[in-house]
XYZ file of C-alpha atoms in Angstrom:
447
model
C -29.982 21.316 -14.439
C -32.675 19.294 -12.162
C -33.019 20.922 -8.846
C -30.906 19.219 -6.190
C -29.240 20.086 -2.931
C -25.704 20.999 -2.715
C -23.156 20.485 -0.791
C -19.874 21.079 -0.370
C -16.942 20.146 1.545
C -13.317 20.298 1.773
C -13.698 17.063 4.046
C -16.124 14.729 3.317
C -17.128 11.192 2.357
C -18.416 8.812 0.175
C -22.209 8.174 0.294
C -22.433 5.344 -2.064
C -22.715 1.793 -2.496
C -20.960 0.033 -5.905
C -22.268 -2.917 -7.472
C -18.679 -3.456 -8.463
C -16.437 -6.438 -7.350
C -13.436 -4.471 -6.776
C -13.572 -0.636 -5.331
C -11.042 1.491 -7.552
C -9.346 2.992 -5.112
C -7.549 0.299 -4.030
C -5.314 -1.731 -6.772
C -5.540 -5.474 -7.135
C -4.471 -7.713 -4.888
C -0.792 -9.037 -4.649
C 0.470 -11.915 -3.070
C 2.658 -11.969 0.024
C 2.274 -15.749 0.123
C -0.604 -18.476 0.138
C -1.466 -21.576 2.118
C -1.876 -18.944 4.963
C -5.291 -19.840 5.764
C -4.330 -20.416 9.060
C -3.600 -16.706 10.341
C -5.520 -15.247 13.344
C -3.606 -11.483 13.290
C -1.635 -9.356 11.083
C 0.166 -6.181 12.386
C 2.721 -4.087 10.938
C 6.296 -2.664 12.568
C 9.410 -1.493 11.690
C 11.369 -4.200 13.233
C 13.917 -3.372 11.455
C 14.905 -0.237 11.451
C 14.479 0.562 7.893
C 11.735 3.249 7.931
C 9.268 0.617 6.106
C 6.413 -1.706 7.874
C 6.969 -4.979 7.702
C 4.355 -7.582 8.227
C 3.479 -9.325 11.570
C 1.547 -12.404 12.119
C 0.546 -15.136 14.161
C -1.435 -18.590 12.766
C -3.317 -20.346 15.811
C -2.837 -23.896 14.204
C -0.113 -23.919 12.937
C 3.291 -26.689 13.265
C 5.546 -24.631 11.449
C 5.028 -20.999 11.837
C 3.327 -19.256 15.426
C 4.337 -15.937 14.373
C 6.692 -15.176 11.817
C 7.128 -11.938 9.689
C 8.014 -10.688 5.990
C 9.841 -7.969 6.013
C 9.456 -4.965 3.769
C 11.377 -4.609 0.627
C 10.244 -1.236 -0.559
C 7.934 -1.139 -3.257
C 5.350 -2.933 -2.061
C 7.785 -6.164 -2.069
C 7.718 -8.431 0.719
C 10.562 -10.689 1.345
C 9.501 -14.769 2.260
C 8.360 -15.727 6.203
C 10.654 -16.073 8.614
C 9.372 -17.543 11.811
C 9.951 -16.186 14.967
C 8.357 -19.044 17.075
C 7.612 -22.729 16.255
C 5.600 -26.142 17.642
C 2.070 -26.904 18.117
C 0.774 -23.919 20.385
C -2.104 -21.737 19.593
C -0.747 -18.344 19.978
C -4.344 -15.743 19.670
C -2.650 -12.543 19.381
C 0.569 -9.937 19.749
C 1.906 -6.427 19.657
C 4.895 -4.642 19.864
C 6.878 -2.755 21.865
C 10.618 -1.700 22.313
C 10.803 -2.786 25.898
C 14.852 -2.677 26.575
C 14.656 0.413 25.374
C 17.685 -0.605 23.021
C 16.318 0.990 20.115
C 15.120 -2.851 18.696
C 10.963 -3.018 18.451
C 10.113 -6.490 20.437
C 7.074 -8.770 20.526
C 4.559 -10.228 22.597
C 2.266 -12.366 22.409
C 0.217 -14.222 24.389
C -1.562 -18.200 24.171
C 0.295 -21.434 23.921
C -0.461 -24.425 24.718
C 0.472 -23.298 28.006
C -1.455 -20.351 27.860
C 1.691 -18.454 28.633
C 2.085 -14.169 28.220
C 5.359 -14.346 26.281
C 8.289 -12.326 25.457
C 10.213 -12.168 21.905
C 13.272 -9.374 21.906
C 14.875 -8.435 19.847
C 18.959 -7.688 19.750
C 19.584 -6.336 16.003
C 16.692 -8.340 14.721
C 17.737 -12.159 16.469
C 14.809 -12.697 18.137
C 14.953 -15.017 22.180
C 12.140 -15.794 23.763
C 11.758 -15.837 27.427
C 7.928 -16.817 29.417
C 6.729 -13.954 31.191
C 3.673 -15.339 32.632
C 1.307 -17.669 32.713
C -2.854 -18.413 33.192
C -5.571 -20.103 32.209
C -8.016 -19.358 28.684
C -9.132 -20.425 25.419
C -8.914 -15.919 24.123
C -7.335 -13.571 24.941
C -5.375 -10.282 23.261
C -2.365 -7.941 24.219
C -1.487 -4.642 24.054
C 1.451 -2.597 24.810
C 1.271 0.829 26.685
C 3.211 3.472 29.359
C 0.615 3.017 31.707
C 1.831 4.909 34.912
C 3.982 7.644 31.923
C 6.946 6.652 33.838
C 8.166 6.913 29.367
C 8.650 2.528 30.489
C 6.317 0.277 27.454
C 4.225 -1.630 30.281
C 1.844 -4.878 28.617
C -1.829 -4.983 29.412
C -3.072 -8.884 28.528
C -6.880 -10.813 29.141
C -7.703 -14.075 28.518
C -10.736 -16.041 30.218
C -11.674 -13.790 32.685
C -7.942 -11.990 33.679
C -6.723 -8.801 33.094
C -2.762 -8.271 33.871
C -0.833 -5.392 33.913
C 3.203 -6.194 33.572
C 5.051 -3.492 34.307
C 8.077 -2.853 33.197
C 11.413 -1.587 35.036
C 12.962 -0.005 31.326
C 15.513 -3.253 31.338
C 12.251 -5.571 30.310
C 11.820 -6.001 34.114
C 8.743 -7.107 34.370
C 6.108 -6.251 37.661
C 2.504 -8.491 37.319
C -0.757 -6.632 38.980
C -4.402 -8.849 38.811
C -6.477 -5.932 38.198
C -10.090 -6.961 39.879
C -13.354 -6.583 38.098
C -16.264 -8.224 37.142
C -16.515 -12.073 36.245
C -16.606 -11.923 32.318
C -15.565 -13.526 29.353
C -12.762 -11.134 27.593
C -12.072 -11.171 24.031
C -10.451 -7.838 22.816
C -9.435 -5.600 24.845
C -8.687 -1.278 23.522
C -6.330 1.775 25.372
C -6.567 5.231 25.230
C -7.516 7.540 27.484
C -10.991 8.677 26.973
C -10.656 12.035 30.416
C -7.793 13.765 28.654
C -6.004 13.113 32.291
C -2.467 12.102 31.088
C -3.090 8.300 31.402
C -4.412 5.849 29.479
C -7.792 3.999 30.169
C -7.787 0.735 28.771
C -11.651 -0.800 27.558
C -12.653 -4.544 27.339
C -14.958 -5.917 24.527
C -16.161 -9.599 25.592
C -19.563 -10.832 27.445
C -19.541 -7.599 28.418
C -17.756 -3.809 27.754
C -15.498 -3.302 30.353
C -14.117 0.424 31.347
C -10.457 0.660 33.684
C -10.073 3.873 34.181
C -5.912 4.261 34.376
C -5.765 6.710 37.919
C -1.575 8.410 38.220
C -0.793 4.486 36.905
C -3.061 2.046 38.438
C -5.997 0.833 36.594
C -9.354 -0.392 38.592
C -12.990 -0.772 37.132
C -15.600 1.339 36.248
C -18.505 0.426 37.360
C -20.582 4.039 36.926
C -18.844 4.426 32.679
C -19.562 0.192 31.888
C -22.947 0.857 32.575
C -23.240 3.896 30.386
C -22.928 1.375 27.085
C -25.008 -1.481 26.375
C -23.263 -4.784 26.112
C -24.045 -8.366 24.888
C -21.002 -10.551 23.712
C -18.772 -8.112 22.026
C -15.810 -8.734 20.634
C -14.383 -5.810 18.704
C -13.932 -2.177 20.125
C -12.386 0.124 19.588
C -11.237 3.865 21.258
C -10.601 6.391 18.601
C -11.747 9.913 17.830
C -14.637 9.574 15.083
C -16.065 12.684 15.338
C -12.699 14.500 14.998
C -14.021 16.517 18.346
C -10.389 15.712 20.189
C -11.986 13.061 21.823
C -11.450 9.082 21.648
C -15.427 8.109 20.510
C -15.916 4.131 20.989
C -16.319 2.144 18.191
C -18.048 -1.682 18.419
C -19.956 -4.360 17.211
C -23.459 -3.992 18.044
C -24.892 -6.520 21.468
C -24.793 -10.252 19.472
C -22.693 -9.282 16.326
C -26.005 -7.870 15.229
C -24.240 -4.503 13.523
C -21.650 -1.716 14.357
C -21.737 0.718 16.364
C -19.932 4.159 18.051
C -20.587 6.168 21.141
C -19.507 9.969 21.876
C -17.224 10.691 23.680
C -18.233 13.449 26.413
C -14.611 14.474 26.572
C -14.758 13.504 30.386
C -14.935 9.509 29.397
C -18.275 9.332 29.157
C -20.280 7.048 26.515
C -23.498 8.280 24.977
C -25.936 8.708 21.883
C -24.961 5.187 20.195
C -25.437 4.978 16.588
C -25.578 1.297 14.419
C -23.862 2.626 11.489
C -24.533 -1.049 9.386
C -26.834 -3.121 11.017
C -26.032 -5.438 8.698
C -22.983 -6.309 9.305
C -22.739 -9.598 11.541
C -19.914 -11.548 13.521
C -17.627 -8.442 13.058
C -13.641 -10.290 13.994
C -11.963 -8.143 12.488
C -11.051 -4.169 10.785
C -9.071 -1.276 10.539
C -9.963 2.224 11.190
C -7.454 4.424 9.339
C -8.160 8.021 7.096
C -8.642 5.601 4.124
C -9.369 8.898 1.628
C -7.786 10.985 2.629
C -10.024 13.747 4.134
C -8.844 14.213 7.532
C -11.286 11.991 9.468
C -10.899 8.066 10.132
C -13.002 5.723 7.731
C -13.270 1.371 8.071
C -12.620 -1.750 6.639
C -14.259 -4.261 8.123
C -14.594 -7.876 7.605
C -18.989 -8.512 6.120
C -19.900 -11.973 4.683
C -15.360 -12.530 4.349
C -15.449 -9.733 1.867
C -14.366 -6.205 2.217
C -16.207 -3.455 2.428
C -14.873 0.670 3.212
C -17.841 2.847 5.110
C -16.070 6.401 4.828
C -16.976 9.115 7.078
C -18.140 12.740 6.147
C -16.022 14.438 9.856
C -19.107 14.590 11.876
C -19.357 10.412 12.247
C -21.698 9.986 9.987
C -20.392 7.203 7.830
C -21.258 5.875 4.112
C -22.828 2.833 2.889
C -20.982 -0.085 2.761
C -18.863 0.090 -0.153
C -17.400 -3.240 -2.148
C -13.428 -3.542 -2.369
C -12.919 -6.989 -2.693
C -14.725 -10.193 -2.756
C -12.161 -13.002 -2.004
C -12.415 -16.263 -3.759
C -10.840 -17.161 0.069
C -12.447 -16.262 2.752
C -10.960 -13.257 4.171
C -10.666 -13.445 8.056
C -7.930 -11.007 9.194
C -7.446 -7.272 8.121
C -5.359 -5.099 8.525
C -3.987 -1.201 7.485
C -0.894 1.105 6.787
C 0.994 2.636 4.261
C 3.634 0.102 3.573
C 4.965 2.397 0.505
C 5.196 5.632 2.659
C 3.469 7.188 0.097
C 0.766 8.740 2.862
C -2.054 6.603 1.768
C -2.645 3.292 4.189
C -2.864 0.087 1.822
C -4.565 -3.515 3.089
C -3.343 -6.644 4.673
C -5.557 -8.989 4.564
C -5.699 -13.741 4.967
C -6.373 -15.734 3.603
C -4.280 -16.217 1.597
C -1.971 -12.843 2.632
C -2.215 -10.014 0.243
C -2.209 -6.662 0.323
C -3.559 -4.159 -1.943
C -1.862 -0.161 -2.584
C -4.772 2.861 -2.217
C -4.511 4.451 -5.458
C -6.395 7.084 -4.431
C -5.519 10.174 -7.103
C -7.144 12.675 -4.971
C -4.441 13.164 -1.686
C -4.299 15.689 0.714
C -1.192 17.361 -1.091
C -4.231 18.898 -3.647
C -6.423 20.179 -0.901
C -4.392 23.625 -0.805
C -4.516 26.408 1.890
C -5.680 28.439 -1.467
C -8.945 26.225 -1.657
C -10.490 28.852 0.239
C -10.357 31.199 -2.937
C -12.332 28.619 -5.225
C -16.267 29.010 -4.117
C -18.903 26.482 -5.405
C -22.209 27.144 -4.415
C -26.054 27.218 -5.198
C -28.179 30.476 -5.857
C -30.809 30.853 -3.278
C -34.331 30.419 -4.851
C -32.283 28.814 -7.615
C -31.345 24.890 -9.231
C -28.242 26.974 -10.845
C -24.680 25.793 -10.451
C -22.121 28.502 -9.468
C -17.923 28.527 -9.848
C -16.398 31.573 -8.459
C -12.570 31.125 -8.837
C -9.930 34.062 -8.856
C -8.030 32.815 -12.436
C -8.457 31.628 -15.183
C -8.249 27.516 -15.628
C -9.893 24.278 -16.421
C -11.572 22.274 -14.129
C -12.463 18.396 -13.896
C -15.666 16.608 -13.130
C -15.219 12.932 -11.927
C -17.206 10.960 -9.719
C -15.882 9.174 -6.664
C -14.261 6.345 -8.843
C -11.964 8.663 -10.141
C -13.702 8.295 -13.282
C -14.143 12.206 -15.455
C -17.356 12.841 -15.906
C -16.838 16.227 -17.672
C -13.205 17.236 -19.005
C -11.536 20.502 -19.672
C -14.209 22.382 -19.259
C -13.143 26.230 -18.980
C -13.005 28.364 -16.285
C -12.509 31.929 -16.280
C -11.738 34.297 -13.721
C -14.494 35.289 -11.716
C -18.051 33.537 -11.618
C -19.397 30.568 -14.083
C -22.200 28.607 -14.454
C -21.946 25.401 -14.428
C -24.862 24.337 -16.768
C -23.348 20.383 -16.496
C -25.974 17.376 -15.851
C -25.129 15.740 -12.460
C -27.112 12.960 -10.549
C -27.294 13.138 -6.843
C -23.990 11.488 -6.147
C -20.400 12.586 -4.581
C -17.990 14.537 -7.187
C -14.846 15.404 -6.931
C -14.263 19.561 -8.879
C -10.234 19.858 -9.330
C -9.859 23.212 -10.467
C -6.910 23.717 -12.452
C -5.650 27.298 -12.378
C -3.356 29.196 -14.767
C -1.382 29.787 -12.153
C -0.329 26.204 -12.183
C -2.060 25.813 -8.794
C -3.972 23.088 -8.227
C -7.404 23.171 -5.731
C -10.003 19.552 -5.020
C -13.321 20.843 -3.824
C -15.820 17.702 -3.022
C -19.254 18.081 -4.141
C -22.272 16.171 -2.727
C -25.319 16.870 -4.724
C -28.505 15.745 -2.888
């Protein structure tokens, strides 16, 4: 075989850009409902306590259903739309949480004709709505978190130039607090414990990226940490562990919607080492970060050029080129992800029209057995030959990242095996079926 550098990982990502219109890891779209181009937000939650995640949506400019849900009936089948809130107002965003501790998930929304924060209380799937607060804004966002560690879910809301916290007494009685900070236009919000002190912190996106530190249950603007983050109008921010080092990093749009990027957390809530992932991704308004290839690191899917693209992670925050998942005939404006059929794989939900795509990944973590260390794949120093050491006799199949078999049923003997097959520089799955009924899958990158 030609001389190429060979890397073998138990955890690695796909590093190719495919020209196909549909990345075969995800099945063809299943239509949930047509004529849903007005959807501005999609979230998932088990609102009827049947251990299946349901789909909840908002429609910002709809006269019939501003907030509605589709119950998951299993096997990727969903009920027809059920409306919770109707009217001619403009709901921007929603979040869920059990605010009154009755074991039913409630919904909180922000944005309507009166710029309101509204509770939609769930009593055994009977929803009742009540306005919690109103303040002036155009764009807004909302999230749910236990800020003061009292085991009651609080609410954080942003809109216009206002950041508010609503502290919950455990019975859905809320006390509001306005958090002061620089005057800015808020657009997006993300919440996590950035410095491992046990309290959840808040980062907002908009005209600036701002850090609000949680000091024993009280939020305050953190100028030092905020000034570490280059920002000029970032509309998409997420706190999530990108490099698998146990702390949350900052994933966001780049300045002025000129790409996507991430910044490393030093473990103390300071963000440095800005890395541009894709400078060609512009106007990112919706994305989802999950482990889509089931290799124990976080990948992401964004809407780029109104189509869906997957970027896979090598576990250290190095991402693949964008992989086209779906080029819809309609304009995709919102995307979310969830394991909708409880098979351990993250499926996609997007609009318009409201559709789902099943994750058909063939090589799940179930095959990444502890015994994978029994098989070694390597290239000897100063040699272009590829070898495989096996503890037992068996059969090897070599697949590409689309799941297509490149070489089938290659006999493997106990001990060292010389693999004299031609493999171009790509990523491959080496699936070894041993005679002891053990399956071991390794990912091999040939550069």
